[in-house]
mmCIF file of C-alpha atoms in Angstrom:
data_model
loop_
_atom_site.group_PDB
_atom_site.id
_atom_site.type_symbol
_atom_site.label_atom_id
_atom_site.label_comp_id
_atom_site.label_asym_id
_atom_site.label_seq_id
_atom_site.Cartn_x
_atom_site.Cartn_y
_atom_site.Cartn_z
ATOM 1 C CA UNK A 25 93.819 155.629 -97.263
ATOM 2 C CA UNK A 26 93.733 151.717 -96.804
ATOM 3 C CA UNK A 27 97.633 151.980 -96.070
ATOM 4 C CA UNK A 28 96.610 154.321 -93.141
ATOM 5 C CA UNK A 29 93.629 152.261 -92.194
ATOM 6 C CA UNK A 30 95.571 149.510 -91.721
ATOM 7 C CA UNK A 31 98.544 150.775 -90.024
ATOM 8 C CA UNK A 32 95.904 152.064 -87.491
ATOM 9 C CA UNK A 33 94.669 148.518 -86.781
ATOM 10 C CA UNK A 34 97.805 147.503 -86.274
ATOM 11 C CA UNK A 35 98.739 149.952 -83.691
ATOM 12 C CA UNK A 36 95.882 149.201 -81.792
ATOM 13 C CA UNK A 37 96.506 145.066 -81.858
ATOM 14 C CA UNK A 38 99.760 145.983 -81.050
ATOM 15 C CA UNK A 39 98.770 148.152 -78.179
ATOM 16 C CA UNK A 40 95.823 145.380 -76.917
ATOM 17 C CA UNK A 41 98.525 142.719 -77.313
ATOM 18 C CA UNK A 42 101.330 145.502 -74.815
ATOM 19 C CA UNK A 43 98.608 145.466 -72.379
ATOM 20 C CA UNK A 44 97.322 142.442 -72.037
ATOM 21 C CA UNK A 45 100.885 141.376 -71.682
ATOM 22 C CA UNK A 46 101.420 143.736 -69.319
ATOM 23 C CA UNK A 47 98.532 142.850 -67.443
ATOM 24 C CA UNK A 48 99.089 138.935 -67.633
ATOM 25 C CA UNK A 49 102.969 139.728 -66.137
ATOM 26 C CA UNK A 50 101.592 141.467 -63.142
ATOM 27 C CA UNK A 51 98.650 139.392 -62.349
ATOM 28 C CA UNK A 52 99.848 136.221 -63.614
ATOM 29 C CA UNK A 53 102.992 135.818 -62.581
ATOM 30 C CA UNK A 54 104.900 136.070 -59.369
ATOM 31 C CA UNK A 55 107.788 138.581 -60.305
ATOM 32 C CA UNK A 56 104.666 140.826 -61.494
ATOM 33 C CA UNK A 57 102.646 139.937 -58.251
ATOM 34 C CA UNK A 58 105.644 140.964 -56.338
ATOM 35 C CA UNK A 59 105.989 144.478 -58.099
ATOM 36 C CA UNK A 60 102.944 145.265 -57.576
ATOM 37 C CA UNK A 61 103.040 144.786 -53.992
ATOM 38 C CA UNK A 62 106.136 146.522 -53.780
ATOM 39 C CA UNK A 63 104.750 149.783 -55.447
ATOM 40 C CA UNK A 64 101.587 149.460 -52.586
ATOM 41 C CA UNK A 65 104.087 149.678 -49.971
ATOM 42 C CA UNK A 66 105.830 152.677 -51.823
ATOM 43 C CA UNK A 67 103.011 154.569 -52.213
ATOM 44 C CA UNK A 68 101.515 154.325 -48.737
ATOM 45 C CA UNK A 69 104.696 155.556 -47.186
ATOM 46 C CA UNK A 70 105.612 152.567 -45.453
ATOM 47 C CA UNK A 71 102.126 152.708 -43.254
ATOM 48 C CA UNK A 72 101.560 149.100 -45.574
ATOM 49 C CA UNK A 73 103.740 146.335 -45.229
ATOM 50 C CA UNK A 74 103.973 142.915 -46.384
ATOM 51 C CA UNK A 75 106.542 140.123 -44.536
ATOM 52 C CA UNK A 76 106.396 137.387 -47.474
ATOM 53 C CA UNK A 77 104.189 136.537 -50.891
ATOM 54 C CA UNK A 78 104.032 133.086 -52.470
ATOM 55 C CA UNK A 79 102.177 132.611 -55.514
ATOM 56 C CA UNK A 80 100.059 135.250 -57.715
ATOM 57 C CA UNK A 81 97.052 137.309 -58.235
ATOM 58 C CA UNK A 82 95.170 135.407 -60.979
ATOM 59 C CA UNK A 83 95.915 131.834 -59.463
ATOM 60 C CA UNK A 84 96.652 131.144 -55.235
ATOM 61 C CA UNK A 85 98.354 134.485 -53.619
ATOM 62 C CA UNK A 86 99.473 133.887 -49.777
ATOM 63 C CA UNK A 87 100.653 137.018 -47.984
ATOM 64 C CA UNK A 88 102.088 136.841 -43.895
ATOM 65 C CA UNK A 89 103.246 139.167 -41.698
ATOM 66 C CA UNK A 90 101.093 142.147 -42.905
ATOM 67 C CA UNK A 91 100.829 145.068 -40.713
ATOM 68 C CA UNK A 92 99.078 148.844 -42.025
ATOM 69 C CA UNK A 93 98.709 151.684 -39.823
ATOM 70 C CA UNK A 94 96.429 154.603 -40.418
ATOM 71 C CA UNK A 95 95.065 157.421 -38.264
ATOM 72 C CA UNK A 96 92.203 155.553 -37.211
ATOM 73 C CA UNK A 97 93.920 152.070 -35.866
ATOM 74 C CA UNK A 98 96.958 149.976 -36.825
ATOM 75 C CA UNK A 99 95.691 146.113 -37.993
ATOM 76 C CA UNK A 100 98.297 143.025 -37.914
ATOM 77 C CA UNK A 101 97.568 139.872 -40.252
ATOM 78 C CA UNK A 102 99.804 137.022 -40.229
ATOM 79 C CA UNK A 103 98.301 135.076 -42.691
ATOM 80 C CA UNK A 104 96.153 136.063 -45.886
ATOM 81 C CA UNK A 105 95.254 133.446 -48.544
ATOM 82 C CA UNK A 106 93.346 134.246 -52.125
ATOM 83 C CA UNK A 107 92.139 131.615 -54.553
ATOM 84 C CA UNK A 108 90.014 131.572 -56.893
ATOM 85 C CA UNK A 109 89.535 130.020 -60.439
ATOM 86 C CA UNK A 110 89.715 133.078 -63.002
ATOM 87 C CA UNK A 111 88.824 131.216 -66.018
ATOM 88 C CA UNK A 112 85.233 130.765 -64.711
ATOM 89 C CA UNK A 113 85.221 135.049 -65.327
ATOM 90 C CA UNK A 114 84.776 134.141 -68.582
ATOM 91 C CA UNK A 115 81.452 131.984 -68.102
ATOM 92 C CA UNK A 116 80.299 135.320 -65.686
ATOM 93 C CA UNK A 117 81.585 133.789 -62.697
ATOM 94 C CA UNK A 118 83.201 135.612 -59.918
ATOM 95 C CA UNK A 119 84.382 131.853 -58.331
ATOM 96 C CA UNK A 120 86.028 132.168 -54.820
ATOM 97 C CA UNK A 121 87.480 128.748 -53.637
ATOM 98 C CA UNK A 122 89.198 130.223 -50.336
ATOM 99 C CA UNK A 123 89.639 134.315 -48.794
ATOM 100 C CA UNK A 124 90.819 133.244 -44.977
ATOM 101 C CA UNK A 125 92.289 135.559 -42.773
ATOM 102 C CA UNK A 126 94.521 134.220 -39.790
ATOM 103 C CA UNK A 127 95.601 135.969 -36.634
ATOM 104 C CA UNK A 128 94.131 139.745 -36.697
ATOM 105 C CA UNK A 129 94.805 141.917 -34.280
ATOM 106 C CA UNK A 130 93.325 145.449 -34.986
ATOM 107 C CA UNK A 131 93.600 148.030 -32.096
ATOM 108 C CA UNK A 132 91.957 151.337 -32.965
ATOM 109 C CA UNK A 133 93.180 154.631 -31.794
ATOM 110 C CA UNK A 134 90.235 156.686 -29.738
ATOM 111 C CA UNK A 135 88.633 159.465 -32.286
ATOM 112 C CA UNK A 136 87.385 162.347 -30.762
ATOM 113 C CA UNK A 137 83.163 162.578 -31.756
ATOM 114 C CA UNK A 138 81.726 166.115 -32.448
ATOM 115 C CA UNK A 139 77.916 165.192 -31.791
ATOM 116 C CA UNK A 140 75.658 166.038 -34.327
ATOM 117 C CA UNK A 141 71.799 166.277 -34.342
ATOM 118 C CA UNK A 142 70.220 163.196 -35.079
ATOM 119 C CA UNK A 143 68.363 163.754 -38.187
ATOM 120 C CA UNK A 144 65.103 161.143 -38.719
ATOM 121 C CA UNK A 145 65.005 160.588 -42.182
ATOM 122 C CA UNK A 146 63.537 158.012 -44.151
ATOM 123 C CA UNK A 147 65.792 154.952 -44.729
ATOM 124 C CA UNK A 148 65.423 152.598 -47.872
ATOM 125 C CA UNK A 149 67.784 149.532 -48.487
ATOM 126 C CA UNK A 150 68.807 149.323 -52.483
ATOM 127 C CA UNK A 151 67.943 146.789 -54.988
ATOM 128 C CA UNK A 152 71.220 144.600 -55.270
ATOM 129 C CA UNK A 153 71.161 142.434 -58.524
ATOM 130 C CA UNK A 154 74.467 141.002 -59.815
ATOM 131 C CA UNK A 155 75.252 140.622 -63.563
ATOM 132 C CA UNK A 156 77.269 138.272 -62.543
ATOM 133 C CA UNK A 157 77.510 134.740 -60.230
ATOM 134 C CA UNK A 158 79.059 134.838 -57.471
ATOM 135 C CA UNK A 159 80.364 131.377 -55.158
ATOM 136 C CA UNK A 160 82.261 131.908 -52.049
ATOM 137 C CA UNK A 161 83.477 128.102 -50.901
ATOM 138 C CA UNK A 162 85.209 129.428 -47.925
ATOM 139 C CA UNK A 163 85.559 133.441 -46.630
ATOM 140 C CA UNK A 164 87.287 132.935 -42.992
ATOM 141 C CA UNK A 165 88.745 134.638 -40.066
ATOM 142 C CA UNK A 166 90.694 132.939 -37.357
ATOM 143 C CA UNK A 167 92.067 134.226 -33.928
ATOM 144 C CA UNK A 168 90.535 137.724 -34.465
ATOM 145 C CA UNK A 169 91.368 140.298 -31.709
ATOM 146 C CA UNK A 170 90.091 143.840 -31.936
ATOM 147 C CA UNK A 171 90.709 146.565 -29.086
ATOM 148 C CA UNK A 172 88.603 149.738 -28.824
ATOM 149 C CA UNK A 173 91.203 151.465 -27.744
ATOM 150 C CA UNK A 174 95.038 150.265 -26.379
ATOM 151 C CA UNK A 175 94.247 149.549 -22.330
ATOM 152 C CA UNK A 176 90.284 148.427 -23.783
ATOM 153 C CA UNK A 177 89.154 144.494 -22.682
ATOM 154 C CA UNK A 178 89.719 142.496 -26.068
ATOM 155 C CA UNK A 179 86.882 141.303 -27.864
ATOM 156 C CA UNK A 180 87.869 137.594 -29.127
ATOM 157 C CA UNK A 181 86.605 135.936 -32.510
ATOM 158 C CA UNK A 182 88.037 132.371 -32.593
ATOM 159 C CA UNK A 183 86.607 131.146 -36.339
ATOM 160 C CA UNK A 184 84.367 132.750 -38.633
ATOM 161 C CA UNK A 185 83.197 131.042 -41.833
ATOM 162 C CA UNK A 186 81.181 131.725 -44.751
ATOM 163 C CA UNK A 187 79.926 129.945 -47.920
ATOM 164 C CA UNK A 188 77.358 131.281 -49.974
ATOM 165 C CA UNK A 189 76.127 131.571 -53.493
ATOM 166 C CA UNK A 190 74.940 134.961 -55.112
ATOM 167 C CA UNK A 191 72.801 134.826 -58.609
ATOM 168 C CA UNK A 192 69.766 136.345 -60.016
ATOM 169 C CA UNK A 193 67.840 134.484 -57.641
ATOM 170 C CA UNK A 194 69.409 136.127 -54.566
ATOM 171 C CA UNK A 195 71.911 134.339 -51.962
ATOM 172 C CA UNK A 196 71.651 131.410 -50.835
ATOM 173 C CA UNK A 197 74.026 130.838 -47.413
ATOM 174 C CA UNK A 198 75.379 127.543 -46.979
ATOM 175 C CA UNK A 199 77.121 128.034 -43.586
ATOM 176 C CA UNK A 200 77.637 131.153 -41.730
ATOM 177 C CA UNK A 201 79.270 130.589 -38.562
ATOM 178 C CA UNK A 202 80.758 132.892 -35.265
ATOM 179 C CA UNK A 203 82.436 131.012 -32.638
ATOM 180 C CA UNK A 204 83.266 133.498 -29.816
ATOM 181 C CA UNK A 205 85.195 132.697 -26.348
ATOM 182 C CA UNK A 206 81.450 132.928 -25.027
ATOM 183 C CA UNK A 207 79.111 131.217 -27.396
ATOM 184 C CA UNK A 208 78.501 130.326 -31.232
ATOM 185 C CA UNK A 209 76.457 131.000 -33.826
ATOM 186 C CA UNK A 210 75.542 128.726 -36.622
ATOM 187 C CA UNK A 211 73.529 129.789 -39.607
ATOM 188 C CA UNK A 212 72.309 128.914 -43.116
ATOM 189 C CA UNK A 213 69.545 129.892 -45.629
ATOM 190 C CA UNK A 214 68.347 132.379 -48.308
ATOM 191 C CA UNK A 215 68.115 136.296 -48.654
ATOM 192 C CA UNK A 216 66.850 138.211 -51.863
ATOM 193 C CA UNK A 217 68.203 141.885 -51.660
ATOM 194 C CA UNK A 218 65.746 143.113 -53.477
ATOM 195 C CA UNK A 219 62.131 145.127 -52.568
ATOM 196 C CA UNK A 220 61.529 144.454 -48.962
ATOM 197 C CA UNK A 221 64.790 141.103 -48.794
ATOM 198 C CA UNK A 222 62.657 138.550 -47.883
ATOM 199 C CA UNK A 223 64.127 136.287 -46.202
ATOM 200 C CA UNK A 224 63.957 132.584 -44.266
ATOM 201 C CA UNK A 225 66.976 131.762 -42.569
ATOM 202 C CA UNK A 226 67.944 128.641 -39.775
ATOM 203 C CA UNK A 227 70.100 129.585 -37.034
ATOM 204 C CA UNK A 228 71.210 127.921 -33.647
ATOM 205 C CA UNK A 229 72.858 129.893 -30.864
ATOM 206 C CA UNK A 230 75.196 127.880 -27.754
ATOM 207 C CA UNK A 231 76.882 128.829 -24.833
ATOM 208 C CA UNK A 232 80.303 127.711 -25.033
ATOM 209 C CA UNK A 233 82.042 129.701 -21.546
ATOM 210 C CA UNK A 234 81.224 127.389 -18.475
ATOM 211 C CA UNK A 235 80.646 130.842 -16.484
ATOM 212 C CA UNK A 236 77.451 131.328 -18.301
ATOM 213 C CA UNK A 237 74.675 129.329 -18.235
ATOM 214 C CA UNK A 238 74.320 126.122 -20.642
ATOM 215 C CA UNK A 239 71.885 126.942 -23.194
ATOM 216 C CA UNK A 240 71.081 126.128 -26.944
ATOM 217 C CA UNK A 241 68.945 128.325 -28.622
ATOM 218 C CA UNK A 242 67.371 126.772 -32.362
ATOM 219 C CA UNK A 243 64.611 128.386 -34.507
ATOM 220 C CA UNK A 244 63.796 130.319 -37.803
ATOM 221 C CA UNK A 245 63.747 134.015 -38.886
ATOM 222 C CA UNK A 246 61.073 134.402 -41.998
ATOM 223 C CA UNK A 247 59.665 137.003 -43.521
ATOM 224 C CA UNK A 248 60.955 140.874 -44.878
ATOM 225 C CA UNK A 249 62.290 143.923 -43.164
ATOM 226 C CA UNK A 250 58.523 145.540 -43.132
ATOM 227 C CA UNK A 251 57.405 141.700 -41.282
ATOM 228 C CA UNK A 252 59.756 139.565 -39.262
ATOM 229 C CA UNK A 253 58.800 136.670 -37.476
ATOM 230 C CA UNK A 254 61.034 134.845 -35.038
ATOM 231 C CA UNK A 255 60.891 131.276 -33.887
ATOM 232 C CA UNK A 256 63.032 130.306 -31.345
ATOM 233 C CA UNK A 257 63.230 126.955 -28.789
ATOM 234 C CA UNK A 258 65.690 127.417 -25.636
ATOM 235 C CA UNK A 259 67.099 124.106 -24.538
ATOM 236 C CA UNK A 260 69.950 123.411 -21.392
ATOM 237 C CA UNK A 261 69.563 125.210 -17.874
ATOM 238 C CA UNK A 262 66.881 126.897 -18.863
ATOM 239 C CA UNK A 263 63.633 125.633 -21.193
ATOM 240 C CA UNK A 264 61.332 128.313 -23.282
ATOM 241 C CA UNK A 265 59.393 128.768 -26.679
ATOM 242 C CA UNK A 266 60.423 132.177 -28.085
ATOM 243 C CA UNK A 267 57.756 133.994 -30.783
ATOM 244 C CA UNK A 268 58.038 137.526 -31.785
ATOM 245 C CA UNK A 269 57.264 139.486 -34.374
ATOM 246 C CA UNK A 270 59.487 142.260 -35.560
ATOM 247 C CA UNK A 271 57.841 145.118 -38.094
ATOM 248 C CA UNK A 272 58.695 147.808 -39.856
ATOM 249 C CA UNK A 273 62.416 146.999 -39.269
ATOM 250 C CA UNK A 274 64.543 150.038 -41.391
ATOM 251 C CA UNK A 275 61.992 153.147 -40.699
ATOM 252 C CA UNK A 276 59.476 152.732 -37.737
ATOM 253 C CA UNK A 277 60.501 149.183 -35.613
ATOM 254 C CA UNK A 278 57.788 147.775 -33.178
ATOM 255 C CA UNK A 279 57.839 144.480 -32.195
ATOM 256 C CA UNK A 280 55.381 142.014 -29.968
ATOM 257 C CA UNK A 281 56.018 138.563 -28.541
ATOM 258 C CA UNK A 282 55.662 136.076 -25.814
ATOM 259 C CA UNK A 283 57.940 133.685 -24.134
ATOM 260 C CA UNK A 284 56.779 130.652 -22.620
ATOM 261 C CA UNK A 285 59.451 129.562 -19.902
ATOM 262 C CA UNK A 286 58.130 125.940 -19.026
ATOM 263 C CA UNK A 287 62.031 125.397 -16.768
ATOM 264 C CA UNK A 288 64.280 127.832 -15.027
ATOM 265 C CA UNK A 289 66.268 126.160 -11.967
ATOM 266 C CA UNK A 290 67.347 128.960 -9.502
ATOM 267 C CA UNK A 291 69.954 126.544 -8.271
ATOM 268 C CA UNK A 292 71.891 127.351 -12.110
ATOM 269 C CA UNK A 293 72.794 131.282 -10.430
ATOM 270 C CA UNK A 294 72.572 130.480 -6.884
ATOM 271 C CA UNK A 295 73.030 127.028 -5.994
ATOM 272 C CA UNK A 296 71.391 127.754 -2.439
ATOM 273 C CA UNK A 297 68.369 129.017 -4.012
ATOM 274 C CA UNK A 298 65.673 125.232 -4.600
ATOM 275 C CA UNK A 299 63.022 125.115 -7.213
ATOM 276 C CA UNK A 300 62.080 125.292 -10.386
ATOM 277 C CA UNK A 301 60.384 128.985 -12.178
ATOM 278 C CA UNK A 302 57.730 128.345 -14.966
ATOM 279 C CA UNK A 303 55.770 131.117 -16.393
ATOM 280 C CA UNK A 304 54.919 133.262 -19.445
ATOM 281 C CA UNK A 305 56.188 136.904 -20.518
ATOM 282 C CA UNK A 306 54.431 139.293 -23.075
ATOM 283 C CA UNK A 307 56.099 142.236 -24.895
ATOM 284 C CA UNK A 308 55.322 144.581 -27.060
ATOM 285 C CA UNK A 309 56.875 148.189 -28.119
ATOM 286 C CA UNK A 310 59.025 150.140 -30.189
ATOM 287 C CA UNK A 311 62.682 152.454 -29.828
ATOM 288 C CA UNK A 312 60.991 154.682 -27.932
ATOM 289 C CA UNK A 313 58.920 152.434 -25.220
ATOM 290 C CA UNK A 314 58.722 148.566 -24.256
ATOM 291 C CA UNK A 315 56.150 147.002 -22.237
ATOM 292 C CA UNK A 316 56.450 143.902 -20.639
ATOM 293 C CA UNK A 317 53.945 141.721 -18.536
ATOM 294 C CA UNK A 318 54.494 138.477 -16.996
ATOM 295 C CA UNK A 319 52.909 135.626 -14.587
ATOM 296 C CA UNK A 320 55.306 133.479 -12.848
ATOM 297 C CA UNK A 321 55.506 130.337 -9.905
ATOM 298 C CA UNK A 322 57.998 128.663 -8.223
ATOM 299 C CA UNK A 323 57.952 125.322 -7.338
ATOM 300 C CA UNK A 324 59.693 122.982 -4.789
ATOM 301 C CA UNK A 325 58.074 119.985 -3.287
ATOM 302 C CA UNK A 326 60.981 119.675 -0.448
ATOM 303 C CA UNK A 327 60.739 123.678 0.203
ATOM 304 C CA UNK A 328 57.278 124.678 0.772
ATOM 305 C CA UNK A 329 58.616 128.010 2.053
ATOM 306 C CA UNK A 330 59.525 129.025 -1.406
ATOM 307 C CA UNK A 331 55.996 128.043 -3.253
ATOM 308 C CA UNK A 332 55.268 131.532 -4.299
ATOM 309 C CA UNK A 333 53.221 133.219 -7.360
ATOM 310 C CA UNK A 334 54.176 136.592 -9.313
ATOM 311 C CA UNK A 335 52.005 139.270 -11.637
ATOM 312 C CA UNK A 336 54.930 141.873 -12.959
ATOM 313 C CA UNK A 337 53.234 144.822 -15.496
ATOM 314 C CA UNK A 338 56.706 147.073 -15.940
ATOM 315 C CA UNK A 339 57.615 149.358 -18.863
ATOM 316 C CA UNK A 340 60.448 151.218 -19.688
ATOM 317 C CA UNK A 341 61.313 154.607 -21.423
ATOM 318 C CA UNK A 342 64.105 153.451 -24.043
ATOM 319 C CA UNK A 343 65.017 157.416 -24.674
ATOM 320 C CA UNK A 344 64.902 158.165 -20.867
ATOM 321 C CA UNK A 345 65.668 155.264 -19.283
ATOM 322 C CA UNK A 346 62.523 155.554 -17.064
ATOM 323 C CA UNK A 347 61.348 152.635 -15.101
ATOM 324 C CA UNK A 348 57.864 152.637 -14.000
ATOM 325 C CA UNK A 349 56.269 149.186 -12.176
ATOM 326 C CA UNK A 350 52.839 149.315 -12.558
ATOM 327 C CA UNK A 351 51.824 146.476 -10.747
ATOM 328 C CA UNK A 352 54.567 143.942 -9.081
ATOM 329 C CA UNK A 353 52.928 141.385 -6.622
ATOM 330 C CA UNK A 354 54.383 137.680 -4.829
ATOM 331 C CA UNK A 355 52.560 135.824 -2.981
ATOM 332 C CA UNK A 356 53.270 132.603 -1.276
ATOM 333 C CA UNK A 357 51.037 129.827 -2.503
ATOM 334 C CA UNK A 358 50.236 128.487 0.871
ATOM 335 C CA UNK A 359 49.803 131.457 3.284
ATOM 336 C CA UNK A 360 48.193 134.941 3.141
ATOM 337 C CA UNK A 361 51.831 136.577 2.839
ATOM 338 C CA UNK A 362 52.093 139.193 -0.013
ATOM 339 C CA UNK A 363 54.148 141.651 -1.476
ATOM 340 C CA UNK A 364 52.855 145.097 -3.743
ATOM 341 C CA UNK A 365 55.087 146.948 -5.390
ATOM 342 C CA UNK A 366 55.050 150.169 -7.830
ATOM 343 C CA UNK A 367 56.860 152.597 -8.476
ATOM 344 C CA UNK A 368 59.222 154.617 -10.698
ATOM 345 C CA UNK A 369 63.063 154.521 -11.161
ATOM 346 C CA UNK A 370 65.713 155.977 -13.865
ATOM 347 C CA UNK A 371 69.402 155.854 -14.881
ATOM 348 C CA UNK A 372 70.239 158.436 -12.885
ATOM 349 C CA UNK A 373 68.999 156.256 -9.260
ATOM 350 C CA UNK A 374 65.901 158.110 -8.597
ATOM 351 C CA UNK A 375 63.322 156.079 -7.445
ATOM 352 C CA UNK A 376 60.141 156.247 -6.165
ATOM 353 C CA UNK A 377 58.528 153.100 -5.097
#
């Protein structure tokens, strides 16, 4: 019996020992690394393919010239880089030193949508806890181009970066950051998935494409998906103080807010248009209706003929797309002239003012 015993034992050691050895040839080394590539590309049919490979799963692993097509779009890589330090697994440690992506070009091939009833159901986000660390020094994208469809304009994402740090205490974001042909995003701060994910990040929005106009946008987002409350200062061509507050965000969204504009220059649309617009706006609604109001002047001490005051009370049908001016009145500041306005109007150019 203890002859059997320990002939069992031995088979499995010896088994443990075949595997891990099997496992530390394809993962850990670059002949295995390669095989294992080589058997993706046989088993996809030749839809996957990889140009070159340098280096190996469990250590650095660089891949170029990548291509995969599938039914829904065909995506080109040239450059994909993994590292990451796999002794810290055994401390619990999922530690990512670099994941970059370079030059992505993704074109998707046009599906044909059955619609389907909408059905209004109550959402709930799950509770996300990691047994685990997670630290992600650098996840990247550069030169990403993605096309809707083959003849679609392309949308254009020059660099995007992450770095964050997942625990038991939630995830902290060192740096998330977009930078588009048309503006960029910078980001940083702290998210608990968990309950409602509270939440309190920084963020800072330019206007990078000299068509638009020049604008940086700074503030804070704070609070949880039932409360939201956005700060937000506009600087450049045009000067405001953003507040809203944002409610009820997964199942039943309203929101309600004011914007302060204390500096709008006409001249930064229509250079032949002089003064300066100060004013305040008021919102409020939800995905079914918004309702604005707002009190406006414009100014110009060498244009007296464009010194004029504005009351606008407007909202808008979000499911219809139904305009209706309740009250839209300018008057010039320093004569009796005057303009009334109400009125409905709709997607579909109907109007009745």
């Amino acid at each position: 019996m203890k002859k059997w015993l320990i002939r069992i034992l031995a088979s499995l050691f010896t088994l443990v020992l075949l595997l891990f050895l099997v496992g530390f040839y394809l993962f850990g080394t670059e002949s295995g690394t390669n095989f294992l590539i080589s058997q993706a590309e046989n088993q996809l049919d030749g839809r996957l393919h990889f140009g070159t490979t340098k280096g190996k799963v469990l250590d650095r692993l660089e891949l170029t010239s990548i291509t995969f097509d599938s039914p829904v779009g065909k995506v080109e890589i040239g450059r994909l880089v993994l590292d990451w330090k796999t002794t810290d697994l055994l401390r619990l440690h999922l530690h990512i030193l670099e994941f970059t992506a370079e030059d992505i070009f993704y074109t998707a091939v046009p599906q044909s949508l059955e619609s389907e009833p909408e059905k209004k159901e109550s959402l709930s986000l799950p509770d996300l806890t990691l047994p685990i660390t997670i630290t992600i020094e650098k996840l990247g994208i550069n030169n990403f181009i993605f096309l809707s469809a083959p003849d679609a304009e392309p949308l254009t994402v020059h660099n995007a970066g992450l770095a964050l740090t997942w625990n038991k205490n939630g995830i902290e974001i060192q740096e998330l950051e977009v930078i588009m042909p048309e503006a960029s995003l910078l980001a940083k701060g702290q998210v608990n998935p968990i309950d409602h994910y509270p939440l309190q990040l920084i963020t800072e929005l330019k206007t990078l494409d000299p068509d638009l106009p020049s604008l940086q946008m700074s503030g804070r987002i704070e609070g949880d998906l039932q409360k939201l409350v956005v700060t937000e200062s506009l600087n450049g061509d045009i000067s405001a103080e953003l507040n809203i507050t944002i409610q009820q965000v997964i199942n039943a969204l309203t929101w309600q807010g004011d914007l302060a504009l204390e500096k709008l220059h006409p001249a930064t649309f229509n250079p032949e248009v002089p003064g300066v617009i100060q004013g305040t706006f008021q919102t409020n609604g939800n995905l079914q209706q918004a309702f604005l109001t707002a009190v406006l002047s414009m100014r110009d001490a060498t244009a007296a003929e464009v010194n004029c005051d504005a009351n606008l009370d407007l909202q808008v049908n979000l499911e219809t797309l139904l305009l209706t001016v309740n009250e839209f009145t300018l008057k010039h500041s320093n004569t009796a002239a005057q303009i009334a306005l109400s009125g409905t109007a709709d997607g579909a150019q109907h109007q009745d003012i």
